[in-house]
Short mmCIF file of C-alpha atoms in Angstrom, two decimals:
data_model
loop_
_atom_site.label_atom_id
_atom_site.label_comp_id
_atom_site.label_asym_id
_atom_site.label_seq_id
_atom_site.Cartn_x
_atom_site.Cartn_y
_atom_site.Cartn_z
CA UNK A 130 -103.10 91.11 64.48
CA UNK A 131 -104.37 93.59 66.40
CA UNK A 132 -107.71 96.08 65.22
CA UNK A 133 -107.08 100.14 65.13
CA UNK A 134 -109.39 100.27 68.46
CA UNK A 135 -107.47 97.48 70.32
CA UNK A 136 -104.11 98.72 69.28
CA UNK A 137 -105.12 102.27 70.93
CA UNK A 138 -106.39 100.63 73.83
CA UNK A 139 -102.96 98.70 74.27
CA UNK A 140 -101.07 102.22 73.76
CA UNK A 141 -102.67 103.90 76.25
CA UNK A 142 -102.81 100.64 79.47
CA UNK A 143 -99.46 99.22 78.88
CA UNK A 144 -97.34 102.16 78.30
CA UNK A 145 -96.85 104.21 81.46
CA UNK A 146 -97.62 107.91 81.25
CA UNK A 147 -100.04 107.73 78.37
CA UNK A 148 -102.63 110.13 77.91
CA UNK A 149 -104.04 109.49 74.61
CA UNK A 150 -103.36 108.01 71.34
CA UNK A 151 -104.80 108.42 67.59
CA UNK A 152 -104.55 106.50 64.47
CA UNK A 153 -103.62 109.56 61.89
CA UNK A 154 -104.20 109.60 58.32
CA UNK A 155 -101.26 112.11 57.20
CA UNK A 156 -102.89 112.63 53.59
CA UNK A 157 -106.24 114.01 55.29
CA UNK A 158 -105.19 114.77 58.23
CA UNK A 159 -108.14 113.23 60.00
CA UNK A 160 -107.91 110.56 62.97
CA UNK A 161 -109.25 107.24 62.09
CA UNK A 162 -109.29 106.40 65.42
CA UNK A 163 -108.68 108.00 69.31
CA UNK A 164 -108.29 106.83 72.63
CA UNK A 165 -107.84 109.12 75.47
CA UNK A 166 -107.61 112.83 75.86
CA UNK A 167 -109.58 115.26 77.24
CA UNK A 168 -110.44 118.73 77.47
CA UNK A 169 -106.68 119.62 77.90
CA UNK A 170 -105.58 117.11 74.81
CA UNK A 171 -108.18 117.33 72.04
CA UNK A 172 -106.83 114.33 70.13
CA UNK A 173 -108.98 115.48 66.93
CA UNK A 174 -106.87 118.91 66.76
CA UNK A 175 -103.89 116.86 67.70
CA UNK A 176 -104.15 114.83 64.48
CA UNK A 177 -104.57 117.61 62.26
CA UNK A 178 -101.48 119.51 63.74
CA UNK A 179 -99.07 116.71 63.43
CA UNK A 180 -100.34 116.08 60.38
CA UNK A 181 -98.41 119.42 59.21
CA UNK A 182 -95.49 118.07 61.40
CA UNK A 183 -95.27 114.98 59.30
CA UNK A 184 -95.67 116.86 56.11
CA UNK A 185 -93.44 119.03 56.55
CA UNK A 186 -90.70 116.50 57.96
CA UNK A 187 -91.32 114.18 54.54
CA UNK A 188 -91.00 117.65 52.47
CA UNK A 189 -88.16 118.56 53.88
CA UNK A 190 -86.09 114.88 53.76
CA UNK A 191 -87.24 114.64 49.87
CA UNK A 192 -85.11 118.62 49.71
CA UNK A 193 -82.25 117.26 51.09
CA UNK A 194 -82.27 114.10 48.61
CA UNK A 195 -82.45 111.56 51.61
CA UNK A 196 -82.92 107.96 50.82
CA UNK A 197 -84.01 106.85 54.23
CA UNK A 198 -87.65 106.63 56.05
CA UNK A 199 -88.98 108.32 59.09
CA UNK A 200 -89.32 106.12 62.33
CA UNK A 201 -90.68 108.47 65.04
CA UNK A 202 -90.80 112.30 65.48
CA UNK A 203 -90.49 113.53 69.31
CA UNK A 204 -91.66 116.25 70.59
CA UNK A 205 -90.84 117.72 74.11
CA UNK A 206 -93.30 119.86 75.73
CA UNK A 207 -92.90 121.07 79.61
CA UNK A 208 -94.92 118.94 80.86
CA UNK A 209 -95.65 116.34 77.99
CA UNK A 210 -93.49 114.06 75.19
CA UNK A 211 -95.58 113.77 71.73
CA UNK A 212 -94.45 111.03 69.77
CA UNK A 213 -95.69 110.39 66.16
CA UNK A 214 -94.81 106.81 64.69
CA UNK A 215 -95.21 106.59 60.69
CA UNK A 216 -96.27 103.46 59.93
CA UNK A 217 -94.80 100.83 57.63
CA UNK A 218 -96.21 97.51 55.52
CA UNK A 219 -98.77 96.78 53.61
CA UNK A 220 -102.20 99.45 54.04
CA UNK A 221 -100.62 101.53 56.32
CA UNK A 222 -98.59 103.95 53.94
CA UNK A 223 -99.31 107.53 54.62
CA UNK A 224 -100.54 106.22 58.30
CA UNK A 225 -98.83 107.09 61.96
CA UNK A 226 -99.20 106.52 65.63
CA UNK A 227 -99.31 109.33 67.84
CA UNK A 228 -99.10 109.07 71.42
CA UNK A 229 -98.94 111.46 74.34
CA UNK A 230 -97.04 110.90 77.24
CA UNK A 231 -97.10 112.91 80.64
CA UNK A 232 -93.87 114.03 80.97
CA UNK A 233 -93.49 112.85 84.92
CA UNK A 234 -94.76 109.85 84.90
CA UNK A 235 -93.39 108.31 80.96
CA UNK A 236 -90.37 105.91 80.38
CA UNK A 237 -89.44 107.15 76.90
CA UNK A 238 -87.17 104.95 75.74
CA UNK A 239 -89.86 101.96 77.20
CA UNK A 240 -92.68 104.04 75.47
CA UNK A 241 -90.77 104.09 71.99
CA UNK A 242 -90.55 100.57 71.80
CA UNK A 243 -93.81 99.58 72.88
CA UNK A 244 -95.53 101.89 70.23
CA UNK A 245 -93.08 99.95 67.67
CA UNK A 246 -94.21 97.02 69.30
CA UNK A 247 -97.96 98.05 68.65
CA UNK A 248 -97.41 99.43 64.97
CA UNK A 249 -95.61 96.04 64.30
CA UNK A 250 -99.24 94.20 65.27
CA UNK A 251 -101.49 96.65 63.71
CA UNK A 252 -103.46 95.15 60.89
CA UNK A 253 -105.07 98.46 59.18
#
């Protein structure tokens, strides 16, 4: 099992394109933990924004009366992919990934299932 720092570090070596990644507590909003980023990607503000994504998402699927769970919300920039990955399994309810991904240089289908390969050896 992998720890929240390791797990980061693995997101953002192994998948191609990556320019940061957060552990995101979608109750709070607040990262529990970043890797990455810069003064173009503040991963802090990131976390909070998505945060509202995921809400919002959750609020909406509980409207519509759907019986089914959120794997990964993408979102396509010009230049960048976001990806937010809700976790799942024990301690890591109201938890997600999120990982961005320069646009040029990502595999996204490669990138999706390495991040579900990460979340999958996550012990939070």
């Amino acid at each position: 099992m992998a720890t929240t720092e390791s797990a980061l570090k693995e997101a953002t070596t192994v998948i191609e394109g990556a320019l940061g990644a957060a552990l995101v507590d979608y109750s709070s909003g607040m990262a529990l933990g970043t890797v990455g980023g810069g003064k173009d990607l503040d991963l802090s503000v990131a976390a909070a924004g998505n945060t509202d994504v995921v809400r919002a998402k959750v609020r909406t699927m509980e409207q519509l009366g759907l019986k089914d769970s959120i794997e990964d919300i993408l979102i396509t920039l010009g230049s960048q992919y976001h990806l937010i990955r809700l976790m799942k399994g024990r301690g890591a309810n109201g938890l997600f990934l999120y990982l961005a991904l320069d646009k040029d240089r990502a595999n996204l289908a490669m990138a999706r299932h390495q991040l579900k390969k990460i979340e999958a050896e996550l012990e939070v």
